[in-house]
XYZ file of C-alpha atoms in Angstrom:
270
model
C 73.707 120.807 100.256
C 74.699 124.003 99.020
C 76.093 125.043 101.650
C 78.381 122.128 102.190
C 79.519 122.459 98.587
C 80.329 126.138 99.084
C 82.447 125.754 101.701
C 84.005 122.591 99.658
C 84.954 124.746 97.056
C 86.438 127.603 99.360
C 89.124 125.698 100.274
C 90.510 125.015 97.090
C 89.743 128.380 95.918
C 91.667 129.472 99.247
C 94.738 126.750 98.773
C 95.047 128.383 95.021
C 95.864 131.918 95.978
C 98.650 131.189 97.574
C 99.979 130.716 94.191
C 102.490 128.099 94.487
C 103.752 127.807 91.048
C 102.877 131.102 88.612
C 99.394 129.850 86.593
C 97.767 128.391 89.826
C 94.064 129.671 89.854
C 90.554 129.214 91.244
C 87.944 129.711 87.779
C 84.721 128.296 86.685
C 84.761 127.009 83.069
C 81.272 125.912 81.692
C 79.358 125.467 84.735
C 82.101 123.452 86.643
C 85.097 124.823 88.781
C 89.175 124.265 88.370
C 91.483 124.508 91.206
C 95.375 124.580 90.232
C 97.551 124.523 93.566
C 100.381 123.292 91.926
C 100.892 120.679 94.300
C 101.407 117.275 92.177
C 99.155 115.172 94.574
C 95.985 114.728 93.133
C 93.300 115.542 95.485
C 95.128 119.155 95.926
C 93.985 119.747 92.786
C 90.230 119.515 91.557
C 87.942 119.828 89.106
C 84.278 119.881 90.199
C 80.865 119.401 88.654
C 79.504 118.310 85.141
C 79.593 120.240 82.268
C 76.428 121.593 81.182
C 76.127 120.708 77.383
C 76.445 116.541 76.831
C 77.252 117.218 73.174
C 80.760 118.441 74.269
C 81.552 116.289 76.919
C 84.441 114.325 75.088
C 86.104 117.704 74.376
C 85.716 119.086 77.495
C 87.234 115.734 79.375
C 90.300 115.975 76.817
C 90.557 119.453 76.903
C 91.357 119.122 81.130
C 93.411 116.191 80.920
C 95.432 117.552 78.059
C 95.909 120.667 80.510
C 96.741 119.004 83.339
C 98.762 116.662 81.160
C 100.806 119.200 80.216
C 101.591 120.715 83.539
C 102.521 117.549 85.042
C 99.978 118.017 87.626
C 97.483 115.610 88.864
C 93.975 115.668 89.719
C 90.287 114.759 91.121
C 87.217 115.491 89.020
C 84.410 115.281 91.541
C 81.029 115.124 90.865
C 77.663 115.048 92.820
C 76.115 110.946 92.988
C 73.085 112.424 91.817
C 74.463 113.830 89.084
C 74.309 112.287 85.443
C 75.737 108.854 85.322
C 76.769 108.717 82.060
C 79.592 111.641 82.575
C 80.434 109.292 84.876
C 81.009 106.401 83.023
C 82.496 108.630 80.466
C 85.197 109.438 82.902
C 86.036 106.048 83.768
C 86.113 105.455 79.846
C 89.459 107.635 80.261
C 90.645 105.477 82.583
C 89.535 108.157 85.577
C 89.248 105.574 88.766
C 86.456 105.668 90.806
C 87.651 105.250 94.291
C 84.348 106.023 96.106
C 81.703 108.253 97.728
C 82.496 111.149 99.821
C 79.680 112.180 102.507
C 79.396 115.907 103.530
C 78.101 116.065 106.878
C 76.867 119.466 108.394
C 75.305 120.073 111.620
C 74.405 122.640 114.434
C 76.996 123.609 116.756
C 75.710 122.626 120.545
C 77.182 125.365 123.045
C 76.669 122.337 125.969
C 79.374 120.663 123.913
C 81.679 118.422 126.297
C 85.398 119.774 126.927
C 87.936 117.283 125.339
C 88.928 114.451 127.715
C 92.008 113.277 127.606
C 94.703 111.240 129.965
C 96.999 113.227 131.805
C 100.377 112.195 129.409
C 98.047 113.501 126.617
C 98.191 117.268 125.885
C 95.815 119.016 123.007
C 97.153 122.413 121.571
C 96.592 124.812 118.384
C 100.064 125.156 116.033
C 101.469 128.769 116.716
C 104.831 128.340 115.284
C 106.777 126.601 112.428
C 108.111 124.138 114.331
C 104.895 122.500 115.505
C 103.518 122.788 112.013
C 106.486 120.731 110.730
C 105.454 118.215 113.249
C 101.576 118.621 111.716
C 102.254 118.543 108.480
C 104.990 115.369 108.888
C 101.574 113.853 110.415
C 98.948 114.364 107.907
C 101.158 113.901 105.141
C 102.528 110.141 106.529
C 98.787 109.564 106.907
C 97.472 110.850 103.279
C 101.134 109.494 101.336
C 102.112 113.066 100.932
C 105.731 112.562 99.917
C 108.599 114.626 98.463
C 107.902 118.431 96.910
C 104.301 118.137 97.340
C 104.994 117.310 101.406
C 107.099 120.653 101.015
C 104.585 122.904 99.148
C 101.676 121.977 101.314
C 103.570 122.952 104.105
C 103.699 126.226 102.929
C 100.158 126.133 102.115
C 98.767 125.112 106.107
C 101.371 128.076 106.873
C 100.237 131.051 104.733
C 96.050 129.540 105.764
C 97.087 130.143 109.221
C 98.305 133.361 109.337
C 95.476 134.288 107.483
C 91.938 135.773 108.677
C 89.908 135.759 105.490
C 88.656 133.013 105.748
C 90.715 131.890 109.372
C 92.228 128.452 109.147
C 93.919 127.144 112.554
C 95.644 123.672 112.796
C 95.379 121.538 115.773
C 97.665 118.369 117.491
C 97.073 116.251 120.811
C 100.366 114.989 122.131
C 100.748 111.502 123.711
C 103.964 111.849 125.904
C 105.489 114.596 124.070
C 104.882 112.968 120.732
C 102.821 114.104 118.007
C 100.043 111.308 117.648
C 96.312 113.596 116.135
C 95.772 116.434 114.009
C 92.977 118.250 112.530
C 92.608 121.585 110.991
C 89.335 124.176 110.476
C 88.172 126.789 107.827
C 86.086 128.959 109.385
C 83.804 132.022 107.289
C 80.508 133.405 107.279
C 79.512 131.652 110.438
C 80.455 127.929 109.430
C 83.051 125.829 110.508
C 84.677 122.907 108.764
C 87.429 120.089 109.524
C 90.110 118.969 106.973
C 93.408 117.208 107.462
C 91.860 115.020 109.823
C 94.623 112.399 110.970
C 95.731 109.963 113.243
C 98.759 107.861 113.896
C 97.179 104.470 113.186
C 98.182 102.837 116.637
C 96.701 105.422 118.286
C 93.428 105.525 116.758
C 90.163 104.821 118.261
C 91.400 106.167 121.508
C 89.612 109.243 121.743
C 92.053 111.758 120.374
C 90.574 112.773 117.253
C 87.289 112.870 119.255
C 89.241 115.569 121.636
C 90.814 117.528 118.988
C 87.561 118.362 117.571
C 85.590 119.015 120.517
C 88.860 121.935 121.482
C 88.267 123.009 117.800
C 84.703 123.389 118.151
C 85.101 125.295 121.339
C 87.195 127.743 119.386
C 84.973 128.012 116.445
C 82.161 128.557 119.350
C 83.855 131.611 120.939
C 84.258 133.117 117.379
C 80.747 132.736 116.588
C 80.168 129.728 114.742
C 76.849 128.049 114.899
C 77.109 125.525 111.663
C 79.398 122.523 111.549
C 80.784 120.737 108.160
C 83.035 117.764 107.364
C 83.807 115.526 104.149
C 84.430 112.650 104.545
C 85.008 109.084 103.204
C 81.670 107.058 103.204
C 82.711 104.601 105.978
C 86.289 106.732 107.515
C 86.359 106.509 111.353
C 85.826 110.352 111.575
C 82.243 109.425 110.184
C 81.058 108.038 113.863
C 82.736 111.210 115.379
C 80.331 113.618 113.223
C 77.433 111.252 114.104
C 77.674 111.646 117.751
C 78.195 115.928 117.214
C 74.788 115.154 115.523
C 76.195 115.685 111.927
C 73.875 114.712 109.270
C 75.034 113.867 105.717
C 73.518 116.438 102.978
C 75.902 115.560 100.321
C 77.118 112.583 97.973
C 79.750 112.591 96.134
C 82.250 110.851 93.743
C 85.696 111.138 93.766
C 87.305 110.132 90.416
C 91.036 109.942 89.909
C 92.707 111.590 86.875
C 95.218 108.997 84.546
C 98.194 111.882 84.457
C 100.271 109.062 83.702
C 98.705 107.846 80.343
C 96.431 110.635 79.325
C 98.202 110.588 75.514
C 97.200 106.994 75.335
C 93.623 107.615 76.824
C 92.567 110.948 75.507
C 89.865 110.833 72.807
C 90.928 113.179 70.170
């Protein structure tokens, strides 16, 4: 569990330095983390956990959306399912929407792990240049609704991650003909590996190429000494039944609540 959130929280606290606009940060307030990319698309932006004293909770709820409010930024609180349920019905009071659990799955890297099978108009290859990466990021963001300046600034953000080392964030696509059709990233530090950005053209899903992508990924993660596996994922997403067969196991439960940007003067409890 704790490790799953760690690594959770390290990418957002890694997609934050980058500092896209001047005040973007990584901080804990009370006993719950802010991430400020920047990015207006809410789920590149986070708060996460529950504030530790229940007398302040309405404060502390306007206090963030009056922030966020006033940056024009959007945003996810998350919080664990086992944590209290009545901050979470408190969010929702604000009009935060509830659009489900997220599962992290961890598990142990197998070294017997199969080599990616593909057919032979298919080719799998890590992004080394800009070029490619335009072609990733056109991918995940048509998948994920990533439109406009935030398309733009989170290309700039898989960009500066992979020229990085600390942590070391490569980006992955398998080709059908020539043609951009799977992608997949992974954050790899202190030993553990985990997938983001996981995406697939939607005709060519279920055809083994996500399945592919991460097995090559894997193998990297392998070589540079990985031995732990992590993913997040959406309770029933079709990368679910891919962890399950690497023998992923989920350790964490989470919701995912979506911030009203648009009305928060209307909802916020003053």
């Amino acid at each position: 569990h704790e490790t799953l959130k760690k690594h959770f929280l390290l990418f957002f606290e890694l997609i934050s330095e980058y500092k896209l606009v001047p005040n973007a940060h990584f901080e804990k307030i009370n006993t719950v983390y802010r991430s400020l990319t920047g990015i207006p698309f809410p789920y590149n932006n986070a708060i996460i956990g529950v504030p530790d004293t229940e007398d302040n909770w309405d404060q502390f709820i306007s206090q963030q959306l009056d922030y966020f409010n006033a940056l024009k930024i959007p945003f996810v609180w998350y919080i664990d399912e086992a944590s209290n349920l009545e901050f979470k019905e408190m969010l929702k009071s604000y009009n935060f929407k509830d659009i489900g659990i997220f599962q992290g799955v961890i598990g142990s890297l197998n070294h017997s792990i199969l080599g990616p099978e593909i057919s032979n108009d298919s080719k799998l290859e890590r992004v080394k240049n800009e070029k490619t990466l335009e072609e990733f990021n056109d991918l995940v963001c048509a998948t994920f609704e990533i439109n406009g300046v935030s398309k733009a600034m989170y290309k700039k953000v898989l960009w500066k991650a992979m020229l990085g080392n600390k942590p070391m964030m490569s980006h992955w696509i398998a080709r059908k003909e020539g043609k951009a059709v799977s992608a997949v990233s992974t954050l790899i530090k202190d030993e553990i590996v985990s997938f983001w950005n996981g995406a697939t053209i939607p005709e060519f899903r279920r055809q083994g190429y996500s399945t592919a992508l991460r097995h090559l990924a894997l193998k990297d993660a392998l070589a540079k000494g990985c031995h732990t596996g992590i993913s997040y994922l959406m309770a029933e997403g079709l990368a679910l039944g891919i962890c399950k067969k690497l023998g992923y196991k989920t350790n964490w439960r989470f919701h995912a609540l979506v911030a009203p940007i648009n009305n928060i003067m209307k909802t916020s409890k003053k």
